[in-house]
Every structure is written in structure tokens, then in C-alpha cells.
CSV table of C-alpha atoms and ligand atoms in Angstrom, one decimal:
chain,number,residue,atom,x,y,z
L,1,MET,CA,-77.6,63.7,62.0
L,2,ARG,CA,-77.6,60.9,59.2
L,3,LYS,CA,-75.4,62.4,56.0
L,4,TYR,CA,-75.0,61.2,52.7
L,5,LYS,CA,-73.0,63.1,49.4
L,6,ILE,CA,-74.7,62.0,46.5
L,7,ALA,CA,-73.3,62.3,43.0
L,8,VAL,CA,-76.0,64.1,40.5
L,9,ILE,CA,-75.8,63.7,36.4
L,10,LYS,CA,-77.8,65.5,34.8
L,11,GLY,CA,-76.9,64.8,31.5
L,12,ASP,CA,-78.6,65.7,28.4
L,13,GLY,CA,-81.6,67.1,27.0
L,14,ILE,CA,-84.6,66.6,29.2
L,15,GLY,CA,-81.6,65.0,32.1
L,16,PRO,CA,-81.5,68.8,33.5
L,17,GLU,CA,-84.9,69.3,34.3
L,18,ILE,CA,-86.0,66.1,35.3
L,19,ILE,CA,-83.8,65.9,38.2
L,20,ASP,CA,-84.1,69.9,39.1
L,21,GLU,CA,-87.4,68.3,40.5
L,22,ALA,CA,-86.5,65.2,41.7
L,23,ILE,CA,-83.2,66.8,43.9
L,24,LYS,CA,-86.5,69.3,45.3
L,25,VAL,CA,-88.3,66.5,46.1
L,26,LEU,CA,-85.4,64.9,47.9
L,27,ASP,CA,-84.8,68.5,50.1
L,28,ALA,CA,-88.2,67.6,51.3
L,29,VAL,CA,-88.1,64.4,52.7
L,30,SER,CA,-85.0,64.4,54.0
L,31,VAL,CA,-86.2,67.5,56.3
L,32,LYS,CA,-88.7,66.1,57.1
L,33,GLU,CA,-87.1,62.5,57.9
L,34,GLY,CA,-84.5,63.5,59.4
L,35,PHE,CA,-81.4,63.7,57.6
L,36,GLU,CA,-79.0,65.7,55.2
L,37,LEU,CA,-77.8,65.1,51.9
L,38,SER,CA,-75.4,66.6,50.1
L,39,TYR,CA,-75.3,67.1,46.0
L,40,HIS,CA,-71.7,67.6,43.9
L,41,GLU,CA,-72.8,67.6,39.7
L,42,TYR,CA,-71.0,65.9,37.1
L,43,LEU,CA,-70.8,66.0,33.4
L,44,MET,CA,-71.4,63.0,31.0
L,45,GLY,CA,-73.0,62.3,27.6
L,46,GLY,CA,-72.7,64.9,25.3
L,47,ALA,CA,-72.8,67.2,28.3
L,48,ALA,CA,-69.2,66.7,29.2
L,49,TYR,CA,-68.3,65.5,25.1
L,50,ASP,CA,-69.5,69.6,24.3
L,51,VAL,CA,-67.5,70.5,27.5
L,52,TYR,CA,-63.7,67.8,27.6
L,53,GLY,CA,-64.6,66.5,24.0
L,54,ASP,CA,-65.2,62.6,26.5
L,55,PRO,CA,-68.5,61.5,27.5
L,56,LEU,CA,-67.3,59.8,30.7
L,57,PRO,CA,-64.4,63.0,32.3
L,58,GLU,CA,-62.4,60.6,35.2
L,59,GLU,CA,-63.4,63.6,37.3
L,60,THR,CA,-66.9,62.1,36.8
L,61,VAL,CA,-65.7,58.4,37.7
L,62,GLU,CA,-64.2,59.9,40.3
L,63,GLY,CA,-66.6,62.2,42.1
L,64,ALA,CA,-69.3,58.6,41.6
L,65,LYS,CA,-66.8,56.9,43.2
L,66,ASN,CA,-65.8,59.1,46.6
L,67,ALA,CA,-70.1,59.8,46.5
L,68,ASP,CA,-73.0,57.6,48.7
L,69,ALA,CA,-75.2,57.1,45.3
L,70,VAL,CA,-75.5,58.7,41.8
L,71,LEU,CA,-78.6,60.0,41.1
L,72,PHE,CA,-78.2,60.0,36.7
L,73,GLY,CA,-81.1,62.3,33.8
L,74,ALA,CA,-81.2,61.0,30.6
L,75,ILE,CA,-78.1,61.5,27.8
L,76,GLY,CA,-77.6,61.6,23.9
L,77,GLY,CA,-79.0,63.5,21.5
L,78,GLU,CA,-79.0,64.9,17.2
L,79,LYS,CA,-76.0,66.6,17.9
L,80,TRP,CA,-73.8,63.9,18.9
L,81,ASP,CA,-75.4,61.1,16.8
L,82,ASN,CA,-72.6,61.1,15.0
L,83,LEU,CA,-69.7,60.6,16.8
L,84,PRO,CA,-67.4,57.8,16.7
L,85,ARG,CA,-68.8,55.2,19.4
L,86,GLU,CA,-66.3,55.7,22.0
L,87,LYS,CA,-66.9,59.8,22.1
L,88,ARG,CA,-70.3,58.4,22.1
L,89,PRO,CA,-73.2,59.8,25.3
L,90,GLU,CA,-74.3,56.5,25.7
L,91,THR,CA,-70.1,55.3,25.8
L,92,GLY,CA,-70.1,57.5,28.7
L,93,LEU,CA,-72.9,55.8,30.4
L,94,LEU,CA,-72.0,51.5,29.6
L,95,LYS,CA,-68.1,53.6,30.9
L,96,LEU,CA,-69.5,54.5,34.3
L,97,ARG,CA,-71.7,51.0,35.2
L,98,GLU,CA,-69.1,49.5,34.3
L,99,ALA,CA,-66.2,51.2,36.2
L,100,LEU,CA,-68.8,50.7,39.2
L,101,GLY,CA,-70.1,48.0,38.4
L,102,VAL,CA,-73.2,48.1,39.3
L,103,PHE,CA,-74.0,44.8,37.5
L,104,ALA,CA,-77.5,45.0,38.5
L,105,ASN,CA,-80.2,47.0,36.9
L,106,LEU,CA,-83.8,46.1,38.4
L,107,ARG,CA,-86.8,47.5,36.7
L,108,PRO,CA,-89.8,47.7,39.0
L,109,VAL,CA,-93.4,47.8,36.5
L,110,THR,CA,-96.0,49.2,38.5
L,111,VAL,CA,-99.6,49.9,37.2
L,112,TYR,CA,-100.8,53.1,38.9
L,113,ASP,CA,-104.6,52.3,39.1
L,114,GLU,CA,-104.9,56.2,38.9
L,115,LEU,CA,-103.6,55.1,35.4
L,116,ILE,CA,-105.5,52.5,34.0
L,117,ASN,CA,-106.9,54.5,30.9
L,118,ALA,CA,-103.5,55.4,29.7
L,119,SER,CA,-101.7,52.2,28.8
L,120,THR,CA,-102.9,51.5,25.2
L,121,LEU,CA,-103.4,47.4,26.2
L,122,LYS,CA,-106.9,46.9,27.7
L,123,PRO,CA,-107.3,47.6,31.6
L,124,ASP,CA,-108.5,43.3,32.6
L,125,VAL,CA,-105.0,42.6,31.2
L,126,ILE,CA,-102.9,45.5,32.8
L,127,LYS,CA,-105.1,45.6,36.7
L,128,GLY,CA,-102.6,44.9,39.4
L,129,VAL,CA,-99.9,44.3,36.9
L,130,ASP,CA,-96.2,44.7,40.0
L,131,LEU,CA,-93.5,43.4,38.4
L,132,MET,CA,-89.2,43.6,38.3
L,133,VAL,CA,-86.9,43.4,35.8
L,134,VAL,CA,-83.5,42.4,36.8
L,135,ARG,CA,-81.0,43.1,33.8
L,136,GLU,CA,-77.8,42.1,34.2
L,137,LEU,CA,-75.7,44.8,32.7
L,138,ILE,CA,-72.7,44.8,32.6
L,139,GLY,CA,-72.0,42.3,30.1
L,140,GLY,CA,-73.5,40.2,27.6
L,141,ILE,CA,-73.1,41.5,23.6
L,142,TYR,CA,-72.9,45.3,25.4
L,143,PHE,CA,-69.3,44.5,26.7
L,144,GLY,CA,-68.6,41.3,25.2
L,145,LYS,CA,-65.0,40.8,22.7
L,146,PRO,CA,-64.0,40.8,19.4
L,147,ARG,CA,-66.2,42.9,18.6
L,148,ALA,CA,-65.7,46.0,15.8
L,149,LEU,CA,-67.3,47.7,12.4
L,150,GLU,CA,-65.1,47.0,9.3
L,151,LYS,CA,-66.0,48.4,6.4
L,152,ASP,CA,-68.0,45.5,4.5
L,153,LYS,CA,-68.8,43.2,8.2
L,154,ALA,CA,-69.2,44.2,11.8
L,155,TYR,CA,-69.4,42.0,14.9
L,156,ASN,CA,-70.6,42.5,18.5
L,157,THR,CA,-69.7,39.4,21.1
L,158,MET,CA,-72.5,37.8,23.7
L,159,ILE,CA,-70.3,36.3,26.1
L,160,TYR,CA,-71.4,35.9,30.0
L,161,THR,CA,-68.7,33.6,32.3
L,162,LYS,CA,-70.8,31.5,34.1
L,163,ASP,CA,-70.2,33.8,37.8
L,164,GLU,CA,-71.8,37.3,35.9
L,165,ILE,CA,-74.3,34.5,35.4
L,166,LYS,CA,-74.7,33.6,39.2
L,167,ARG,CA,-74.0,36.9,40.8
L,168,ILE,CA,-77.7,38.7,38.6
L,169,ALA,CA,-79.4,35.1,39.4
L,170,LYS,CA,-78.5,35.4,42.8
L,171,VAL,CA,-80.1,39.1,43.3
L,172,ALA,CA,-83.2,38.1,41.5
L,173,PHE,CA,-84.3,35.4,44.0
L,174,GLU,CA,-83.0,37.1,46.7
L,175,ILE,CA,-85.4,39.9,45.6
L,176,ALA,CA,-88.1,37.5,44.1
L,177,LYS,CA,-88.2,36.1,48.3
L,178,LYS,CA,-89.0,39.1,48.9
L,179,ARG,CA,-92.2,39.8,46.7
L,180,LYS,CA,-94.0,36.9,45.5
L,181,ASN,CA,-91.3,34.2,45.1
L,182,ARG,CA,-91.7,33.3,41.4
L,183,VAL,CA,-88.9,34.0,39.1
L,184,THR,CA,-89.1,33.7,35.1
L,185,SER,CA,-85.8,33.7,33.6
L,186,VAL,CA,-85.0,34.9,30.2
L,187,ASP,CA,-83.2,33.5,27.4
L,188,LYS,CA,-82.8,32.3,24.3
L,189,ALA,CA,-81.3,28.6,25.0
L,190,ASN,CA,-82.9,27.2,21.5
L,191,VAL,CA,-80.1,29.1,19.7
L,192,LEU,CA,-77.4,30.2,21.9
L,193,GLU,CA,-75.0,28.0,23.6
L,194,VAL,CA,-74.1,32.0,25.8
L,195,SER,CA,-78.3,31.0,27.2
L,196,GLN,CA,-77.7,27.7,27.8
L,197,LEU,CA,-74.8,28.9,29.9
L,198,TRP,CA,-77.2,31.0,32.0
L,199,ARG,CA,-79.9,27.9,31.9
L,200,GLU,CA,-77.7,25.3,33.2
L,201,THR,CA,-76.6,27.9,35.8
L,202,VAL,CA,-79.9,29.5,37.1
L,203,GLU,CA,-81.1,26.1,37.7
L,204,GLU,CA,-78.1,25.5,40.1
L,205,VAL,CA,-78.9,28.5,42.0
L,206,SER,CA,-82.4,27.6,42.5
L,207,LYS,CA,-81.6,25.0,44.3
L,208,ASP,CA,-80.2,27.6,47.3
L,209,TYR,CA,-83.5,29.4,47.1
L,210,PRO,CA,-86.1,25.9,47.3
L,211,ASP,CA,-89.5,28.4,48.2
L,212,VAL,CA,-88.7,30.7,44.9
L,213,LYS,CA,-90.4,29.1,42.0
L,214,LEU,CA,-88.7,29.2,38.7
L,215,GLU,CA,-89.2,29.1,35.4
L,216,HIS,CA,-87.5,29.9,32.1
L,217,MET,CA,-88.9,31.0,28.8
L,218,TYR,CA,-87.3,32.1,25.2
L,219,VAL,CA,-87.1,36.3,24.7
L,220,ASP,CA,-89.2,35.8,22.1
L,221,ASN,CA,-92.3,34.4,23.7
L,222,ALA,CA,-91.8,36.9,26.8
L,223,ALA,CA,-91.9,39.1,24.7
L,224,MET,CA,-95.5,38.1,24.0
L,225,GLN,CA,-96.4,36.3,27.3
L,226,LEU,CA,-96.0,40.5,28.7
L,227,ILE,CA,-98.4,41.6,26.2
L,228,ARG,CA,-101.2,38.6,26.6
L,229,ASP,CA,-100.5,38.3,29.9
L,230,PRO,CA,-98.2,40.6,32.2
L,231,LYS,CA,-99.7,39.5,35.5
L,232,GLN,CA,-97.7,36.6,35.0
L,233,PHE,CA,-94.8,38.1,35.8
L,234,ASP,CA,-93.3,38.6,38.8
L,235,VAL,CA,-88.9,39.0,38.2
L,236,ILE,CA,-88.2,38.8,34.7
L,237,LEU,CA,-83.8,38.0,35.0
L,238,THR,CA,-82.3,38.5,31.9
L,239,GLY,CA,-79.3,39.4,30.7
L,240,ASN,CA,-78.0,42.9,29.4
L,241,ILE,CA,-79.5,42.9,25.6
L,242,PHE,CA,-83.1,41.4,26.6
L,243,GLY,CA,-83.6,43.8,30.1
L,244,ASP,CA,-83.1,46.7,27.9
L,245,ILE,CA,-85.3,45.6,25.1
L,246,LEU,CA,-88.3,43.6,27.9
L,247,SER,CA,-88.1,46.2,29.8
L,248,ASP,CA,-89.4,48.9,27.1
L,249,GLU,CA,-91.4,46.8,26.6
L,250,ALA,CA,-93.4,46.2,29.9
L,251,SER,CA,-93.4,50.7,30.8
L,252,MET,CA,-95.9,50.1,28.2
L,253,LEU,CA,-98.0,48.1,30.3
L,254,SER,CA,-98.0,51.9,33.3
L,255,GLY,CA,-98.8,53.8,30.5
L,256,SER,CA,-96.4,56.4,29.6
L,257,ILE,CA,-91.8,55.5,29.7
L,258,GLY,CA,-91.8,59.2,31.4
L,259,LEU,CA,-93.3,56.8,35.4
L,260,LEU,CA,-90.4,53.8,35.8
L,261,PRO,CA,-87.8,54.6,37.5
L,262,SER,CA,-84.5,51.9,37.7
L,263,ALA,CA,-81.4,50.9,40.5
L,264,SER,CA,-78.6,49.7,39.6
L,265,ILE,CA,-76.3,48.0,42.0
L,266,GLY,CA,-73.3,46.1,42.8
L,267,GLU,CA,-70.8,45.3,45.6
L,268,LYS,CA,-70.6,48.7,46.6
L,269,TYR,CA,-72.1,51.6,44.2
L,270,GLY,CA,-75.7,52.1,43.3
L,271,LEU,CA,-76.9,54.4,40.1
L,272,TYR,CA,-80.3,55.8,40.1
L,273,GLU,CA,-82.4,57.0,37.2
L,274,PRO,CA,-85.6,56.6,35.1
L,275,ILE,CA,-85.2,54.3,32.6
L,276,HIS,CA,-86.0,56.6,29.5
L,277,GLY,CA,-84.2,58.8,27.5
L,278,SER,CA,-83.1,62.0,27.3
L,279,ALA,CA,-85.8,62.9,25.0
L,280,PRO,CA,-85.1,66.5,22.9
L,281,ASP,CA,-87.2,67.1,21.1
L,282,ILE,CA,-89.6,68.2,25.0
L,283,ALA,CA,-86.5,69.2,26.3
L,284,GLY,CA,-86.5,72.6,27.9
L,285,GLN,CA,-90.3,72.6,27.4
L,286,GLY,CA,-91.4,72.1,30.7
L,287,ILE,CA,-93.9,69.1,29.3
L,288,ALA,CA,-91.7,65.9,30.3
L,289,ASN,CA,-92.0,64.4,33.5
L,290,PRO,CA,-90.2,63.7,36.3
L,291,ILE,CA,-92.5,61.3,38.0
L,292,ALA,CA,-89.6,58.5,36.5
L,293,THR,CA,-86.2,60.4,38.5
L,294,ILE,CA,-88.4,61.2,41.1
L,295,ALA,CA,-89.1,57.5,42.0
L,296,SER,CA,-85.2,56.4,40.7
L,297,ALA,CA,-84.6,58.8,43.8
L,298,SER,CA,-87.3,56.4,46.4
L,299,MET,CA,-85.0,54.1,45.0
L,300,MET,CA,-82.1,55.4,46.0
L,301,LEU,CA,-83.3,56.3,49.3
L,302,ARG,CA,-84.5,52.4,50.2
L,303,TYR,CA,-81.8,50.6,48.7
L,304,GLN,CA,-78.5,53.0,49.1
L,305,PHE,CA,-79.3,54.3,51.8
L,306,GLY,CA,-81.7,52.1,54.0
L,307,GLU,CA,-84.3,55.7,54.3
L,308,GLU,CA,-87.5,53.3,54.1
L,309,LYS,CA,-89.8,56.0,55.7
L,310,ALA,CA,-88.8,59.2,52.9
L,311,ALA,CA,-89.1,56.5,50.2
L,312,ASP,CA,-92.5,55.6,51.5
L,313,ARG,CA,-93.4,59.2,51.3
L,314,ILE,CA,-92.2,59.9,47.8
L,315,GLU,CA,-94.0,56.7,46.6
L,316,ASN,CA,-97.6,57.3,48.5
L,317,ALA,CA,-96.8,61.3,47.3
L,318,ILE,CA,-96.6,60.0,44.0
L,319,LYS,CA,-100.1,57.5,43.5
L,320,ARG,CA,-101.6,60.8,45.5
L,321,VAL,CA,-100.9,63.7,42.7
L,322,LEU,CA,-101.6,60.4,40.5
L,323,LYS,CA,-105.1,60.2,42.7
L,324,GLU,CA,-106.5,63.3,42.4
L,325,GLY,CA,-105.3,63.9,38.7
L,326,TYR,CA,-102.8,66.2,38.4
L,327,ARG,CA,-101.0,65.2,34.8
L,328,THR,CA,-98.2,65.9,32.6
L,329,LYS,CA,-98.4,66.0,28.4
L,330,ASP,CA,-97.5,62.8,28.5
L,331,ILE,CA,-100.2,60.8,30.5
L,332,SER,CA,-102.6,63.9,29.9
L,333,SER,CA,-105.5,61.9,27.9
L,334,PHE,CA,-105.8,59.8,30.4
L,335,ASP,CA,-108.8,61.4,33.5
L,336,ALA,CA,-106.7,64.6,34.0
L,337,LYS,CA,-107.7,67.0,36.3
L,338,GLU,CA,-105.2,69.3,35.7
L,339,ILE,CA,-102.0,69.3,32.8
L,340,VAL,CA,-99.7,70.5,34.9
L,341,THR,CA,-95.8,71.0,34.5
L,342,THR,CA,-92.6,69.3,34.9
L,343,ASN,CA,-91.6,72.0,37.5
L,344,GLU,CA,-95.0,71.7,39.2
L,345,MET,CA,-95.3,68.0,38.8
L,346,GLY,CA,-92.7,68.8,41.3
L,347,SER,CA,-93.0,71.1,43.3
L,348,LEU,CA,-96.7,68.2,44.1
L,349,ILE,CA,-95.2,65.6,45.0
L,350,ALA,CA,-92.4,67.9,47.4
L,351,GLN,CA,-95.1,69.3,48.9
L,352,TYR,CA,-97.1,66.0,50.1
L,353,ALA,CA,-94.3,64.2,50.3
L,354,ALA,CA,-93.5,66.6,53.1
L,355,GLN,CA,-97.4,66.5,54.6
L,356,ASP,CA,-97.7,64.1,57.9
C,401,LIG,C1,-80.8,51.5,29.4
C,401,LIG,C2,-81.0,52.7,27.7
C,401,LIG,C3,-78.8,52.3,27.3
C,401,LIG,C4,-78.7,51.1,27.4
C,401,LIG,C5,-78.4,53.0,26.5
C,401,LIG,C6,-78.8,54.8,26.8
C,401,LIG,C7,-77.1,52.7,26.7
C,401,LIG,O1,-81.6,52.0,26.7
C,401,LIG,O2,-80.4,52.4,29.8
C,401,LIG,O3,-82.0,51.0,29.1
C,401,LIG,O4,-79.2,50.3,26.4
C,401,LIG,O5,-79.1,50.1,28.3
C,402,LIG,MG1,-82.8,50.9,26.5
């Protein structure tokens, strides 16, 4: 029997409710495909701060490292907004990403035909969009030193080494090879030295991928092109902060940020999480959309465990619920047949995913 150990971090806000649905779906497909999953829960973010006074207890890092993959919900909330940076929930997540060495953050953006009207953009602009943002996750301005907040001045440092750029570029080219053979590398090389090195290094790496077409784009232009004509993109390769911004922007092509999953991978570990935040304003009301988290669990099965069939089951089940008109509140104004709760959405997907 194939067995996988999953470290589960529910986090704050809607984190616990969306993770519960993902687990429900994972259980359903594991039974069907004949593998066994075990779950071990750890605290991170505000929930961890409240108990340990630390947003990332050592125990959580250990647990994550001892597992075959980490499934994570979301963190943060007003309650912890005034804490010093070191104690903030977000710092817990950033440190976990760093501790696991998950340098490549993959954020696929798919526009479901069934939700074509859910986007604020015109249907003909977004129909058929299928792109992947490959974001560098443990470097750049998020981690660069020196950094400081002083009384009358504050600064951060955007820094990338050649090796860091090379390894993320390779991931992007490898992914493009399995997709449409196109990489758009996004930078600000007209202004920033760090982007100049980024561009040169990506060019170098591209020599090993003669079949993949590479183009470079400035980040401001990329932000515009994503809205003007998103179909031009296949793989978008970019650094940490540009990727953070562009992936939120790209999520709106699909209609709701509640739909998009992500995988963060490195040499050894994998961390799977929805791209959205903890939405404390709607927590506990049963209206959060669990699809992004369920789709993240599916990425975990595919990328980390190689359980392709189980992953396909989940993806098809998501398409089917949307096709049949089941909608959580965030997407309820679009061709809804029935508005369902977080829990009902999870149960429907679990049920469909387990059917033959
Ligand atoms: C994301 C989030 C995080 C980030 C925050 C919560 C630290 O916005 O995963 O995109 O900026 O990376
Ligand atoms: Mg973000």
C-alpha cells in the first residue's frame, strides 16, 4: 500500500474550514485509488502566536520536514496586525517557505468555461486562458538584507544571486516544455541592476532549451498585457515580489481568487496552499470557497506523490460541480443553479471525485 504523510497547517480565518474540505476530498480519492494518507496537524500564523507567542514554532518546522508534503490553508488577521514584524503571522509563512527551501512557487491560472462570466473581463478576452506563473519564492526583496525600519527612513534590498535565478529559470523552462513551449520572463531591467542580471541569466539558461521560445517583458507592461490579452502567455517566470503582485492580478482572470491553487517546491519538500488569504471577515460563516485549497491538494497528489489518477479525479470533479451550477457565494452571481456552503461544496467534490 502506498502511504503518504501529510503535515496539515490550517492557519487562521477561513483556513480551518477550507482545509477540512480538502481533507474530505483527499480521503475520498485515496480510498478509490488505493493509497493511504495520514494527517498530522501543526500550528502556524496567528493561531501559533496565540499559543506559543511565535508564528512558526520549531515543532511545526520539524513536523513539516518529517512529512511527505505540507498542506496549508491561510494565515493572518486584524487581530495580529499590530505585532512587530517578527511575530506577525506572515513571518511564520515566509520562514516556513525558507526552512523548506521551496524556491519555486507554481500558480496555474485556468479559466473554467463554466465561469466565463464570473470574470470582470470580457468573455472573448479570457476564454481559453491557461497560464502558469512561476514565482521565485525564497529570495528577492522579501528576504534581502540589509533591511530596516528606522525612525525617519526604512529600506529593503532586492537581491538575487545568479544561482538563485538559474534554478528558478530551469523550473520555468521544464514546465514550459510540458505546456506550450513559451516562457515570458518578467523583470524591470530598464531600471534595476538585479533585473539586468535576471535577464542575462535567464538568457543563458534558455540556451539549454532550444525548443522553448523566450521573451522578456517589463513588469509594468506585463501587468497591462495580462488584462489586455492574457492568452498570449504560457509560462510567466518572475521574481518574488513581481510574482506576488502578478499572480493576484492573474487570479481575477478566473473570476475569483477563491479558485486558484499553488504548489511551492524545492529540492526536497513541497508546500501546497491556495493563493488567497485568510479572509477573516467571512471566517466561520460557511461561505468560503474551498476550491482553491482542494485544487492545491490535487497539485500535491500530482507533483509530490505522482498520484496522477487521483489528481485527475479531483480536477474533473471540480469542473463537474461548476458545470452543474453549484456555486459558493463568491461566484454565486454567475450561472448558479444552487448556492452551496463551504461544506456542501467539499462534499459534492468528494462525491464526484470518488465516482467511476
Ligand atoms: C502569497 C501571500 C504571501 C506572500 C503573504 C501572506 C506573506 O500574499 O502567498 O502570495 O506575499 O507571499
Ligand atoms: Mg500574495
